[in-house]
Amino acid sequence: SNPKPIEEHLAEQLILAANNDSSSPSVKKRHELERIAQASR
């Protein structure tokens, strides 16, 4: 199978992040960091 071009993968990740979609690793990481920050206040 032919892997997705990097442009397509990046576009998908940007769309997921823009939609605040938890299936995006970046959004998951941000939520995790926000939880940690909240807990340490």
mmCIF file of N, CA and C in Angstrom:
data_model
loop_
_atom_site.group_PDB
_atom_site.id
_atom_site.type_symbol
_atom_site.label_atom_id
_atom_site.label_comp_id
_atom_site.label_asym_id
_atom_site.label_seq_id
_atom_site.Cartn_x
_atom_site.Cartn_y
_atom_site.Cartn_z
ATOM 1 N N SER A 1 0.844 -1.201 0.000
ATOM 2 C CA SER A 1 0.000 0.000 0.000
ATOM 3 C C SER A 1 0.878 1.250 0.000
ATOM 4 N N ASN A 2 0.379 2.266 -0.611
ATOM 5 C CA ASN A 2 1.130 3.513 -0.744
ATOM 6 C C ASN A 2 0.833 4.431 0.449
ATOM 7 N N PRO A 3 1.861 4.814 1.213
ATOM 8 C CA PRO A 3 1.595 5.699 2.354
ATOM 9 C C PRO A 3 1.117 7.074 1.888
ATOM 10 N N LYS A 4 0.376 7.745 2.751
ATOM 11 C CA LYS A 4 -0.138 9.076 2.423
ATOM 12 C C LYS A 4 1.006 10.061 2.270
ATOM 13 N N PRO A 5 0.862 10.977 1.338
ATOM 14 C CA PRO A 5 1.878 12.038 1.248
ATOM 15 C C PRO A 5 1.848 12.901 2.514
ATOM 16 N N ILE A 6 2.995 13.455 2.874
ATOM 17 C CA ILE A 6 3.106 14.246 4.102
ATOM 18 C C ILE A 6 2.122 15.421 4.099
ATOM 19 N N GLU A 7 1.886 16.011 2.935
ATOM 20 C CA GLU A 7 0.962 17.153 2.855
ATOM 21 C C GLU A 7 -0.441 16.735 3.288
ATOM 22 N N GLU A 8 -0.857 15.553 2.836
ATOM 23 C CA GLU A 8 -2.193 15.061 3.162
ATOM 24 C C GLU A 8 -2.300 14.764 4.660
ATOM 25 N N HIS A 9 -1.271 14.137 5.199
ATOM 26 C CA HIS A 9 -1.253 13.813 6.622
ATOM 27 C C HIS A 9 -1.294 15.092 7.462
ATOM 28 N N LEU A 10 -0.486 16.078 7.076
ATOM 29 C CA LEU A 10 -0.431 17.347 7.792
ATOM 30 C C LEU A 10 -1.782 18.059 7.733
ATOM 31 N N ALA A 11 -2.395 18.068 6.564
ATOM 32 C CA ALA A 11 -3.706 18.706 6.410
ATOM 33 C C ALA A 11 -4.730 18.044 7.329
ATOM 34 N N GLU A 12 -4.720 16.717 7.379
ATOM 35 C CA GLU A 12 -5.641 15.990 8.262
ATOM 36 C C GLU A 12 -5.432 16.384 9.716
ATOM 37 N N GLN A 13 -4.167 16.436 10.139
ATOM 38 C CA GLN A 13 -3.855 16.791 11.526
ATOM 39 C C GLN A 13 -4.303 18.218 11.842
ATOM 40 N N LEU A 14 -4.107 19.133 10.893
ATOM 41 C CA LEU A 14 -4.528 20.523 11.106
ATOM 42 C C LEU A 14 -6.042 20.615 11.251
ATOM 43 N N ILE A 15 -6.763 19.853 10.430
ATOM 44 C CA ILE A 15 -8.226 19.862 10.496
ATOM 45 C C ILE A 15 -8.698 19.295 11.836
ATOM 46 N N LEU A 16 -8.101 18.179 12.258
ATOM 47 C CA LEU A 16 -8.470 17.593 13.553
ATOM 48 C C LEU A 16 -8.201 18.582 14.683
ATOM 49 N N ALA A 17 -7.037 19.224 14.653
ATOM 50 C CA ALA A 17 -6.679 20.183 15.701
ATOM 51 C C ALA A 17 -7.630 21.381 15.680
ATOM 52 N N ALA A 18 -7.965 21.854 14.491
ATOM 53 C CA ALA A 18 -8.873 23.001 14.372
ATOM 54 C C ALA A 18 -10.251 22.662 14.929
ATOM 55 N N ASN A 19 -10.657 21.405 14.777
ATOM 56 C CA ASN A 19 -11.952 20.954 15.297
ATOM 57 C C ASN A 19 -11.861 20.524 16.751
ATOM 58 N N ASN A 20 -10.684 20.679 17.346
ATOM 59 C CA ASN A 20 -10.442 20.270 18.727
ATOM 60 C C ASN A 20 -10.806 18.796 18.910
ATOM 61 N N ASP A 21 -10.472 17.993 17.917
ATOM 62 C CA ASP A 21 -10.811 16.571 17.888
ATOM 63 C C ASP A 21 -9.778 15.765 18.671
ATOM 64 N N SER A 22 -10.258 14.976 19.636
ATOM 65 C CA SER A 22 -9.342 14.216 20.498
ATOM 66 C C SER A 22 -8.628 13.080 19.781
ATOM 67 N N SER A 23 -8.998 12.792 18.539
ATOM 68 C CA SER A 23 -8.253 11.758 17.820
ATOM 69 C C SER A 23 -6.939 12.332 17.283
ATOM 70 N N SER A 24 -6.750 13.632 17.434
ATOM 71 C CA SER A 24 -5.466 14.251 17.065
ATOM 72 C C SER A 24 -4.494 14.133 18.230
ATOM 73 N N PRO A 25 -3.292 13.585 17.981
ATOM 74 C CA PRO A 25 -2.301 13.466 19.065
ATOM 75 C C PRO A 25 -1.967 14.815 19.702
ATOM 76 N N SER A 26 -1.951 15.880 18.908
ATOM 77 C CA SER A 26 -1.640 17.214 19.446
ATOM 78 C C SER A 26 -2.707 17.682 20.427
ATOM 79 N N VAL A 27 -3.966 17.422 20.088
ATOM 80 C CA VAL A 27 -5.068 17.831 20.963
ATOM 81 C C VAL A 27 -5.030 17.013 22.248
ATOM 82 N N LYS A 28 -4.758 15.702 22.121
ATOM 83 C CA LYS A 28 -4.625 14.848 23.312
ATOM 84 C C LYS A 28 -3.551 15.391 24.232
ATOM 85 N N LYS A 29 -2.407 15.750 23.657
ATOM 86 C CA LYS A 29 -1.277 16.260 24.436
ATOM 87 C C LYS A 29 -1.665 17.562 25.130
ATOM 88 N N ARG A 30 -2.341 18.448 24.410
ATOM 89 C CA ARG A 30 -2.748 19.726 25.005
ATOM 90 C C ARG A 30 -3.702 19.499 26.174
ATOM 91 N N HIS A 31 -4.679 18.595 25.993
ATOM 92 C CA HIS A 31 -5.621 18.302 27.072
ATOM 93 C C HIS A 31 -4.891 17.746 28.286
ATOM 94 N N GLU A 32 -3.919 16.875 28.035
ATOM 95 C CA GLU A 32 -3.128 16.290 29.118
ATOM 96 C C GLU A 32 -2.361 17.387 29.862
ATOM 97 N N LEU A 33 -1.713 18.287 29.124
ATOM 98 C CA LEU A 33 -0.955 19.377 29.749
ATOM 99 C C LEU A 33 -1.874 20.310 30.537
ATOM 100 N N GLU A 34 -3.068 20.577 30.009
ATOM 101 C CA GLU A 34 -4.016 21.439 30.723
ATOM 102 C C GLU A 34 -4.464 20.786 32.026
ATOM 103 N N ARG A 35 -4.692 19.462 31.999
ATOM 104 C CA ARG A 35 -5.074 18.740 33.226
ATOM 105 C C ARG A 35 -3.972 18.843 34.271
ATOM 106 N N ILE A 36 -2.724 18.630 33.832
ATOM 107 C CA ILE A 36 -1.584 18.691 34.754
ATOM 108 C C ILE A 36 -1.458 20.098 35.341
ATOM 109 N N ALA A 37 -1.585 21.109 34.494
ATOM 110 C CA ALA A 37 -1.476 22.495 34.959
ATOM 111 C C ALA A 37 -2.582 22.814 35.964
ATOM 112 N N GLN A 38 -3.791 22.364 35.679
ATOM 113 C CA GLN A 38 -4.939 22.601 36.563
ATOM 114 C C GLN A 38 -4.705 21.923 37.910
ATOM 115 N N ALA A 39 -4.193 20.712 37.883
ATOM 116 C CA ALA A 39 -3.976 19.947 39.112
ATOM 117 C C ALA A 39 -2.885 20.566 39.977
ATOM 118 N N SER A 40 -1.934 21.257 39.362
ATOM 119 C CA SER A 40 -0.813 21.793 40.136
ATOM 120 C C SER A 40 -1.085 23.202 40.666
ATOM 121 N N ARG A 41 -2.268 23.731 40.412
ATOM 122 C CA ARG A 41 -2.592 25.082 40.921
ATOM 123 C C ARG A 41 -2.958 25.030 42.388
#
